[in-house]
PDB file of C-alpha atoms in Angstrom:
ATOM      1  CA  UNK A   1     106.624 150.237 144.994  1.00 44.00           C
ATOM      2  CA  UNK A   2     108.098 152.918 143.455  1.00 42.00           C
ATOM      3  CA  UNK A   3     109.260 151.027 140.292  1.00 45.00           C
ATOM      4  CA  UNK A   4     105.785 149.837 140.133  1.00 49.00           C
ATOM      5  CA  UNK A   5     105.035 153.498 139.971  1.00 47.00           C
ATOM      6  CA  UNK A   6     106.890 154.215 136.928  1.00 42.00           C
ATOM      7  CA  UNK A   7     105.909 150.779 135.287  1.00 46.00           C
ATOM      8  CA  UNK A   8     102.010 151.749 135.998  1.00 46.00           C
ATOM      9  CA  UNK A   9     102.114 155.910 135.591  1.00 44.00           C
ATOM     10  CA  UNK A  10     105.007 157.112 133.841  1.00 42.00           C
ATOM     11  CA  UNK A  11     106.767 157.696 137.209  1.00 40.00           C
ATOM     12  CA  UNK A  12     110.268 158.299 138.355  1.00 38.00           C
ATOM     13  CA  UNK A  13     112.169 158.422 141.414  1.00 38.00           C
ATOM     14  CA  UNK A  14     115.855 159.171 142.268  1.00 39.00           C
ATOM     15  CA  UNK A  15     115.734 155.819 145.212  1.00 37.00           C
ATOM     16  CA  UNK A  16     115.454 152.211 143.878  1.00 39.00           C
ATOM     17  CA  UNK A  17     113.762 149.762 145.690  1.00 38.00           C
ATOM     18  CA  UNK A  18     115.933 148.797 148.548  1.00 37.00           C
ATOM     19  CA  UNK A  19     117.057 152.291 149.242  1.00 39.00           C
ATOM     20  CA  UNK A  20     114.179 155.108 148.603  1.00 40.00           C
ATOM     21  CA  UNK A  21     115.432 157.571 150.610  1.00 36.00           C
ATOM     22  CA  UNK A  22     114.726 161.710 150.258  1.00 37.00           C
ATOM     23  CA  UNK A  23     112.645 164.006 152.169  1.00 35.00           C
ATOM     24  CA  UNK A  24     110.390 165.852 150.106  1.00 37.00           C
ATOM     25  CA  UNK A  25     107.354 164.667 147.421  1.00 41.00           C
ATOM     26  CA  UNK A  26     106.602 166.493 144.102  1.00 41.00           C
ATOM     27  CA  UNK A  27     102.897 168.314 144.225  1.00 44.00           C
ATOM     28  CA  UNK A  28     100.855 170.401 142.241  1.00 45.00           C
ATOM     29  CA  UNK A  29      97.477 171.925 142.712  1.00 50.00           C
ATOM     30  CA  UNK A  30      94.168 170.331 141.847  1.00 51.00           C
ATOM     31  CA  UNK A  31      92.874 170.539 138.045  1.00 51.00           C
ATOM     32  CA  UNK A  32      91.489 173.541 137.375  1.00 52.00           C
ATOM     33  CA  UNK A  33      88.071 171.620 135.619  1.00 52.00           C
ATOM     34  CA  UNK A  34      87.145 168.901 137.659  1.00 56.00           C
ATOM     35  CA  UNK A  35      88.171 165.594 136.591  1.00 63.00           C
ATOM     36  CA  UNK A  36      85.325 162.981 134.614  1.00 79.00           C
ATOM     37  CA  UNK A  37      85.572 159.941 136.686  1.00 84.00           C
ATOM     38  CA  UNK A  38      86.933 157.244 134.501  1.00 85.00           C
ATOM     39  CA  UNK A  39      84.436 154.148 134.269  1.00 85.00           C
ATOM     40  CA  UNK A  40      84.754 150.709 135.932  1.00 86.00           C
ATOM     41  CA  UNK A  41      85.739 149.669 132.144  1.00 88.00           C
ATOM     42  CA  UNK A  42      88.283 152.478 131.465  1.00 88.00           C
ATOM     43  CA  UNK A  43      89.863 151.922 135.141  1.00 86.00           C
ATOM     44  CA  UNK A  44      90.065 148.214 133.928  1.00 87.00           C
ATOM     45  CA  UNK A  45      92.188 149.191 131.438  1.00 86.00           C
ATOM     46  CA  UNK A  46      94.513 151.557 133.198  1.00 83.00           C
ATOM     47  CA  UNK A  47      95.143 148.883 135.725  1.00 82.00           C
ATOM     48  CA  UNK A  48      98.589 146.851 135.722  1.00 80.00           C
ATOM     49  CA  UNK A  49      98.270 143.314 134.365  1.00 80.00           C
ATOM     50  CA  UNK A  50      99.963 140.241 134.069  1.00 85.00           C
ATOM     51  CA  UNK A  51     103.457 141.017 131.894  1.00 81.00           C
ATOM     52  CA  UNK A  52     103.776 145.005 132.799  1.00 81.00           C
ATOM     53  CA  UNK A  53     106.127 144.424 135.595  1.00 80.00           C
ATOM     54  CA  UNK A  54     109.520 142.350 134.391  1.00 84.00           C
ATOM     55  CA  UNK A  55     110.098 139.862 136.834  1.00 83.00           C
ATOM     56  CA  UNK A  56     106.804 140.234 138.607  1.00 81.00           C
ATOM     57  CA  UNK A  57     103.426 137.929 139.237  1.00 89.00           C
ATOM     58  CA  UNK A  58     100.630 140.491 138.876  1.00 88.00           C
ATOM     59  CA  UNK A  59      96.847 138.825 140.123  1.00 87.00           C
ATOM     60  CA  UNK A  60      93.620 140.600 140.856  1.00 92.00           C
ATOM     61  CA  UNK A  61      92.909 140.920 144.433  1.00 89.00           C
ATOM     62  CA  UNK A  62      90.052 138.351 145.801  1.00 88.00           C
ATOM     63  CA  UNK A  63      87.816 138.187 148.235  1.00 90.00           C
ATOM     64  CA  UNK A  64      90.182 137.627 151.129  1.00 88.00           C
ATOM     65  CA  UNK A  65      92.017 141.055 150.146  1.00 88.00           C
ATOM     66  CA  UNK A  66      88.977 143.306 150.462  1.00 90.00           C
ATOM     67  CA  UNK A  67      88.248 145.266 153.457  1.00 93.00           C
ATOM     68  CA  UNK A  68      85.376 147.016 153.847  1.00 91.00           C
ATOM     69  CA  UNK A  69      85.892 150.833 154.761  1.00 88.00           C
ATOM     70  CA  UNK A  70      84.067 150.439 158.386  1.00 92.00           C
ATOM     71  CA  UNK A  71      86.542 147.101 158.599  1.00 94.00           C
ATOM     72  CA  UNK A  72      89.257 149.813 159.605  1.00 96.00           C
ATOM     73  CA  UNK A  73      89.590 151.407 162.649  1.00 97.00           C
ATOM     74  CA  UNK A  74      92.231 153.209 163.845  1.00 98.00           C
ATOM     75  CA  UNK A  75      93.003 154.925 167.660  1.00 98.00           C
ATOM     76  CA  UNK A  76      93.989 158.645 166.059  1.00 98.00           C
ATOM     77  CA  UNK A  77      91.112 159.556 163.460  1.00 97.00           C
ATOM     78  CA  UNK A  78      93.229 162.306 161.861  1.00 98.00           C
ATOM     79  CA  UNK A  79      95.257 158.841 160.622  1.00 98.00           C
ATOM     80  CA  UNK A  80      92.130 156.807 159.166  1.00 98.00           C
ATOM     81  CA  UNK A  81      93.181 157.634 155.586  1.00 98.00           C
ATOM     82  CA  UNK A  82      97.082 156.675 156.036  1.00 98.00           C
ATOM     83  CA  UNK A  83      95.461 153.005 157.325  1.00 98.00           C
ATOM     84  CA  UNK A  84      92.475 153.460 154.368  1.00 97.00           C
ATOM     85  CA  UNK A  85      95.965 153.416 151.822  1.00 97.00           C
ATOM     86  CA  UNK A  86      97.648 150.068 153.713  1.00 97.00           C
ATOM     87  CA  UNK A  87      94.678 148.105 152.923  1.00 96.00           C
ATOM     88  CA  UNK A  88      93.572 149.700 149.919  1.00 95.00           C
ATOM     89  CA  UNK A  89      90.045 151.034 150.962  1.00 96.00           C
ATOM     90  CA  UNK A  90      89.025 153.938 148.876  1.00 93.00           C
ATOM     91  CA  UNK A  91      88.122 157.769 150.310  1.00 92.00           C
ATOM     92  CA  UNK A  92      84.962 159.328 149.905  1.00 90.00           C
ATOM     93  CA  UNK A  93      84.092 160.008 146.501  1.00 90.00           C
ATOM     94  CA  UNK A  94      85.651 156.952 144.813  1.00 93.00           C
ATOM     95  CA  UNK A  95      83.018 155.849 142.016  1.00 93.00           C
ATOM     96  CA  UNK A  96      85.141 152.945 141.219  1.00 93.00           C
ATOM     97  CA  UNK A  97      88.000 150.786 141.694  1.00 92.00           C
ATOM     98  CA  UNK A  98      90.477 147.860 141.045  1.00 93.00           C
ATOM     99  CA  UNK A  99      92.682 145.922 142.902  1.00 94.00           C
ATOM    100  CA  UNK A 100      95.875 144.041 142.297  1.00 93.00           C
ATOM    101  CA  UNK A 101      98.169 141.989 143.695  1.00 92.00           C
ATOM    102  CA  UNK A 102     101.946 142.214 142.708  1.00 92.00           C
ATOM    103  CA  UNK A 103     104.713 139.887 144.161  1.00 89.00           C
ATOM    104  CA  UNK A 104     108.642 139.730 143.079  1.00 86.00           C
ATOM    105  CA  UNK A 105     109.126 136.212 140.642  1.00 83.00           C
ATOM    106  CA  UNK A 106     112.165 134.236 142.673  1.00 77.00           C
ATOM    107  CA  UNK A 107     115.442 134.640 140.625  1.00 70.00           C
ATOM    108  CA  UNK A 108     116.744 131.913 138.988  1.00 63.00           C
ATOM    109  CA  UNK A 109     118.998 129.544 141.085  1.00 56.00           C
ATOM    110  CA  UNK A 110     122.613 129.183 140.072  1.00 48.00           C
ATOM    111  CA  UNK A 111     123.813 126.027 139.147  1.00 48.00           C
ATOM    112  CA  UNK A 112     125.162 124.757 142.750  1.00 50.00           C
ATOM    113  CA  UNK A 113     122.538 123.651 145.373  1.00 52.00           C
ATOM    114  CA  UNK A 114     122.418 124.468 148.425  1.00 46.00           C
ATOM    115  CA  UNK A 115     124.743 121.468 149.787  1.00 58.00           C
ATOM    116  CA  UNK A 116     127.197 122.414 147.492  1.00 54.00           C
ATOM    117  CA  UNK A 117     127.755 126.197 148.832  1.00 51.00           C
ATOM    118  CA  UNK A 118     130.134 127.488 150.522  1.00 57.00           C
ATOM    119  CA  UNK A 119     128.843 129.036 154.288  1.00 54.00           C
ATOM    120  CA  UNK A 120     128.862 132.338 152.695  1.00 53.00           C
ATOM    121  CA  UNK A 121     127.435 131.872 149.708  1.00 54.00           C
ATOM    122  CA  UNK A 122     124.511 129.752 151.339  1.00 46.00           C
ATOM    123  CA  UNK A 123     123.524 132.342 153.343  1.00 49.00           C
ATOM    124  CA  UNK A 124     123.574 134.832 150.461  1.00 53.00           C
ATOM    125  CA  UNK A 125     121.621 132.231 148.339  1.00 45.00           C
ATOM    126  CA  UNK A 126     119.099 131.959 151.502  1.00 46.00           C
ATOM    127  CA  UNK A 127     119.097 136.089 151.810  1.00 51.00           C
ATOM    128  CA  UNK A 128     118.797 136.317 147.999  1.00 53.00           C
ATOM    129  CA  UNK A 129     115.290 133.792 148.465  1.00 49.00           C
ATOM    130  CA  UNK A 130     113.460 135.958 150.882  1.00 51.00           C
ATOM    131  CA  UNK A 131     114.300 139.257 148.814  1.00 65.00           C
ATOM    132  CA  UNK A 132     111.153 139.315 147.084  1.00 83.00           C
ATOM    133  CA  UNK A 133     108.830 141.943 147.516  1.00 88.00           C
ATOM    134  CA  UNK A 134     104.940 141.637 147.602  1.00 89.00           C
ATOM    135  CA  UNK A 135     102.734 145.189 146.778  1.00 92.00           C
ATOM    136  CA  UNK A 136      99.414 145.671 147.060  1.00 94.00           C
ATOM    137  CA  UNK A 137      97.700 148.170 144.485  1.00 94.00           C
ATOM    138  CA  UNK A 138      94.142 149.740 144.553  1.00 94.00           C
ATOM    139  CA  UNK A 139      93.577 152.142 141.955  1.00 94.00           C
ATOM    140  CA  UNK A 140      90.254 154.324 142.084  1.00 94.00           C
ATOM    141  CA  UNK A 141      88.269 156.936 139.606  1.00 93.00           C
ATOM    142  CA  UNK A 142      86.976 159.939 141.550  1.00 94.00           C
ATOM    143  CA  UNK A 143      84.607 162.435 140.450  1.00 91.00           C
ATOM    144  CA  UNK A 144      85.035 166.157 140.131  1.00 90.00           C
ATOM    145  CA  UNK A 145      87.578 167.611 143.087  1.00 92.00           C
ATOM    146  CA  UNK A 146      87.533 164.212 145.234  1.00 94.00           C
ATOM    147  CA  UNK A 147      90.809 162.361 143.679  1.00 94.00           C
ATOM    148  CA  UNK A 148      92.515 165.445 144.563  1.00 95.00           C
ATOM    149  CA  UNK A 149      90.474 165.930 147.899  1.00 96.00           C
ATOM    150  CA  UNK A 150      91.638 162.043 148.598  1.00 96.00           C
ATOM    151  CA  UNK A 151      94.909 162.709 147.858  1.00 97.00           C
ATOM    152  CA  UNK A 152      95.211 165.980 150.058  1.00 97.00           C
ATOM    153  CA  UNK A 153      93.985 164.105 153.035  1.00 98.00           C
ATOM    154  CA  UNK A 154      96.508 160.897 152.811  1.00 98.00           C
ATOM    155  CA  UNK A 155      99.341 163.584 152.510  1.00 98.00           C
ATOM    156  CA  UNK A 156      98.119 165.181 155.421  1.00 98.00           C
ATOM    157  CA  UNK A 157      97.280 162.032 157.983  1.00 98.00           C
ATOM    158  CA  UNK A 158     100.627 161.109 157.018  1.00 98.00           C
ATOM    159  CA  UNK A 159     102.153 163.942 158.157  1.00 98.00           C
ATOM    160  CA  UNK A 160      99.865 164.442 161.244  1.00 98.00           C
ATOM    161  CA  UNK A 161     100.503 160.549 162.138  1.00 98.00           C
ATOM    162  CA  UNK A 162     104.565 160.812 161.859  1.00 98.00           C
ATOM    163  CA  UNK A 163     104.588 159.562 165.213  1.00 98.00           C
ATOM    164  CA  UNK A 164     102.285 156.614 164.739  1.00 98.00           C
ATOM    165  CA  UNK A 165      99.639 155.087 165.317  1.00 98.00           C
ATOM    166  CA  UNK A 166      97.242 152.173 165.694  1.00 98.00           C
ATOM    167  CA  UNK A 167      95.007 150.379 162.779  1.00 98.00           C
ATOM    168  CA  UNK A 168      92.874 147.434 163.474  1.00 97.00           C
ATOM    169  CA  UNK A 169      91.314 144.951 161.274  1.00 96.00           C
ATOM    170  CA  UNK A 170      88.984 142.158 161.389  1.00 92.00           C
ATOM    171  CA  UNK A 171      90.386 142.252 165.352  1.00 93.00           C
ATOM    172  CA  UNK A 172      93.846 142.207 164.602  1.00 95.00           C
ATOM    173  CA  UNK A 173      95.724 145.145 165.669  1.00 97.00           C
ATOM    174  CA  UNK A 174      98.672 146.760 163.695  1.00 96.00           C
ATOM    175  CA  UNK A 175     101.339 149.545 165.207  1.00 98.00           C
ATOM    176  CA  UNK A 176     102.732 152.161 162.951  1.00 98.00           C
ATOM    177  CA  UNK A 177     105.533 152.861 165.054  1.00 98.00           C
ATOM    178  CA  UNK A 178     106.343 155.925 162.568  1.00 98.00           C
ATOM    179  CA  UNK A 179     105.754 157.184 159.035  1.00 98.00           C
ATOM    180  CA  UNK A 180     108.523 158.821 157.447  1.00 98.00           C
ATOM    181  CA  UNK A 181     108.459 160.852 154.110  1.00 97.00           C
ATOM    182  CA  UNK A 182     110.113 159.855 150.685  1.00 95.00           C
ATOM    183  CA  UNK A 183     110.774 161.669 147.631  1.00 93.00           C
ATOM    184  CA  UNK A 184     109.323 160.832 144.217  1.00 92.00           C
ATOM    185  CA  UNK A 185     107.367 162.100 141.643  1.00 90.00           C
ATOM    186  CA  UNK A 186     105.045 161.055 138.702  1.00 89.00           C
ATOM    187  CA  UNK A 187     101.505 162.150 137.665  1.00 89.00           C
ATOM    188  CA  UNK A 188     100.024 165.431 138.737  1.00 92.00           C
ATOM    189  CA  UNK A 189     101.282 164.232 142.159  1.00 94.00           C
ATOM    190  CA  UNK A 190     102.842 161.869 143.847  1.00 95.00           C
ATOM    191  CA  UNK A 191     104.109 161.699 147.108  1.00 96.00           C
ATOM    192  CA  UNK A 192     105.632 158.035 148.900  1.00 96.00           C
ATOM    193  CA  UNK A 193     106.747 157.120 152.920  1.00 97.00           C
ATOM    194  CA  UNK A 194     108.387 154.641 155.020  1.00 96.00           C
ATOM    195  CA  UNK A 195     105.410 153.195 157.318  1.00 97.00           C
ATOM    196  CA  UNK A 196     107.528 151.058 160.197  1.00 97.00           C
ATOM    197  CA  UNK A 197     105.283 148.573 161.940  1.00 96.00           C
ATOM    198  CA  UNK A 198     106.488 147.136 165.340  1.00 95.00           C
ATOM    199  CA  UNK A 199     105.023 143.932 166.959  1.00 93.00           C
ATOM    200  CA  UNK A 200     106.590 143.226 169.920  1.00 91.00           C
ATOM    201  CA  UNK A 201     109.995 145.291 169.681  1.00 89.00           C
ATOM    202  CA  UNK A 202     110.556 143.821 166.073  1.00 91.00           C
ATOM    203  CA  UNK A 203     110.334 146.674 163.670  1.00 93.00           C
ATOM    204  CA  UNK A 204     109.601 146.186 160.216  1.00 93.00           C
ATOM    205  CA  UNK A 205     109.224 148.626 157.214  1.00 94.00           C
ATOM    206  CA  UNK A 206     107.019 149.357 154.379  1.00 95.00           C
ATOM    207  CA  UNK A 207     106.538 151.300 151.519  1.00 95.00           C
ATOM    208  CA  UNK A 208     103.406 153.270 150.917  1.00 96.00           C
ATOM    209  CA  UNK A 209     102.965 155.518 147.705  1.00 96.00           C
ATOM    210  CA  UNK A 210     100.336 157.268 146.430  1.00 96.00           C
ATOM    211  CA  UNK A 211     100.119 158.618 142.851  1.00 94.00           C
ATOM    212  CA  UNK A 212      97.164 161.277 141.446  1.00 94.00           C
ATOM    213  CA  UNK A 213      96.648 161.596 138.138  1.00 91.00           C
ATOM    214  CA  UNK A 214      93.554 163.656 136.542  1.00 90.00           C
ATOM    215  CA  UNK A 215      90.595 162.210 138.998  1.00 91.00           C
ATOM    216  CA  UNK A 216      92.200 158.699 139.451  1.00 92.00           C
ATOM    217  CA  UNK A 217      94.463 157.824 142.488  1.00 94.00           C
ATOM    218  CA  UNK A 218      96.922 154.678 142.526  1.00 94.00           C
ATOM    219  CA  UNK A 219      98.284 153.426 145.942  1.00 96.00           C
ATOM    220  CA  UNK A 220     100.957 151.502 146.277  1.00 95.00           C
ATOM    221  CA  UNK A 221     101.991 149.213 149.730  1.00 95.00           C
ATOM    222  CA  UNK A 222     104.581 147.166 149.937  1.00 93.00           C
ATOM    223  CA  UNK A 223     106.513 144.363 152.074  1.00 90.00           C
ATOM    224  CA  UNK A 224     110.011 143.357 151.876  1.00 86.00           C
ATOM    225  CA  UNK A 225     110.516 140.038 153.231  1.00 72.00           C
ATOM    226  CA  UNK A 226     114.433 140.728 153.685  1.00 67.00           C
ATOM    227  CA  UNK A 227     113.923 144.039 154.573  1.00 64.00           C
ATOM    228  CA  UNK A 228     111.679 143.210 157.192  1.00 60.00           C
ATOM    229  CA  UNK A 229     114.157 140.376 158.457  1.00 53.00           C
ATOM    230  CA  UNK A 230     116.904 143.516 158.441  1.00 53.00           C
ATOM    231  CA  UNK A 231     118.956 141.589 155.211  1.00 43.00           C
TER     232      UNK A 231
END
């Protein structure tokens, strides 16, 4: 996510992808004219397309990805817009917004197969094919204060919710077993976390970041297939 973040809004961070760690995001206060909301056309534009992330598939979300804002429910309400951000619904205010779907291209095999390996190197050629990393972005154009009004209230859930929570969707419950804070900046502000889901004692991590710039806000969520498998 967060080298989606630089690719998409100019973005850096001091943690790579497999190791974003840090304790503090970069802020700054809200415009001091409120922000034009960018059109459905202009927010088109700004949007990440296919050939902006080397080594990456980038698709528009479809049907099956959207979820409806009264889809979501969650057990803590103070934690409605940390669980709004995992499945890209947009806060109140958003005027429009685009979706996209971006998932790591496998790396090109070597020129031994797997019968040929050694035991070692198979299972580093088997670790190396489920370290591909799948993000889901929603970008949306606010008008006036709400972008930063959005972006206030996901910082703060997230903080409020460190401990967890419960989201549920389309009858499917999902525990946040903890949210942890990450450091990066970009934009007028950024700020990223570790969100760890656990399903049955099995604990698996993912990366949400959030990125304001002017009256549009970018979220970021994404799922490590090794990481989640603790490779």
């Amino acid at each position: 996510a967060l080298a989606l973040l630089a690719t998409a809004c100019g973005g850096t961070s001091d943690a790579d992808k497999k190791d974003d760690k840090g304790a503090a995001s970069s802020g700054s206060s809200a415009p001091e004219v409120p922000a034009e909301a960018l059109t459905a056309a202009e927010l088109e534009k700004a949007t990440l397309a296919q050939g902006d992330v080397k080594g990456s598939k980038v698709t528009k979300a479809g049907p099956a990805d959207e979820v409806p804002a009264d889809g979501v429910t969650v057990d803590k309400e103070a934690c409605l817009p940390v669980a709004h951000a995992m499945y890209g619904v947009a806060q109140k205010g958003s005027v429009a917004t685009t979706k996209r779907k971006v998932i790591d291209e496998p790396k090109a095999g070597g020129k031994k197969s797997l019968e040929d390996l050694a035991a070692g190197e198979a299972e580093d050629a088997l670790k190396d094919a489920f370290d591909l990393t799948s993000t889901f972005v929603a970008l949306n154009s606010y008008e006036g204060t709400a972008g930063p009004d959005a972006f206030a209230a996901l910082k703060t859930a997230a903080a409020d919710c460190a401990g967890g929570f419960t989201a549920t969707v389309a009858g499917t419950p999902t525990k946040v077993a903890s949210i942890a804070e990450e450091k990066v900046t970009g934009g007028d502000e950024a700020a990223a976390w570790t969100v760890t889901s656990e399903d049955d004692g099995d604990k698996a991590p993912f990366k949400l970041v959030a990125l304001r710039k002017e009256g549009a806000v970018a979220t970021f969520f994404s799922f490590n297939l090794a990481a989640a498998g603790g490779g």
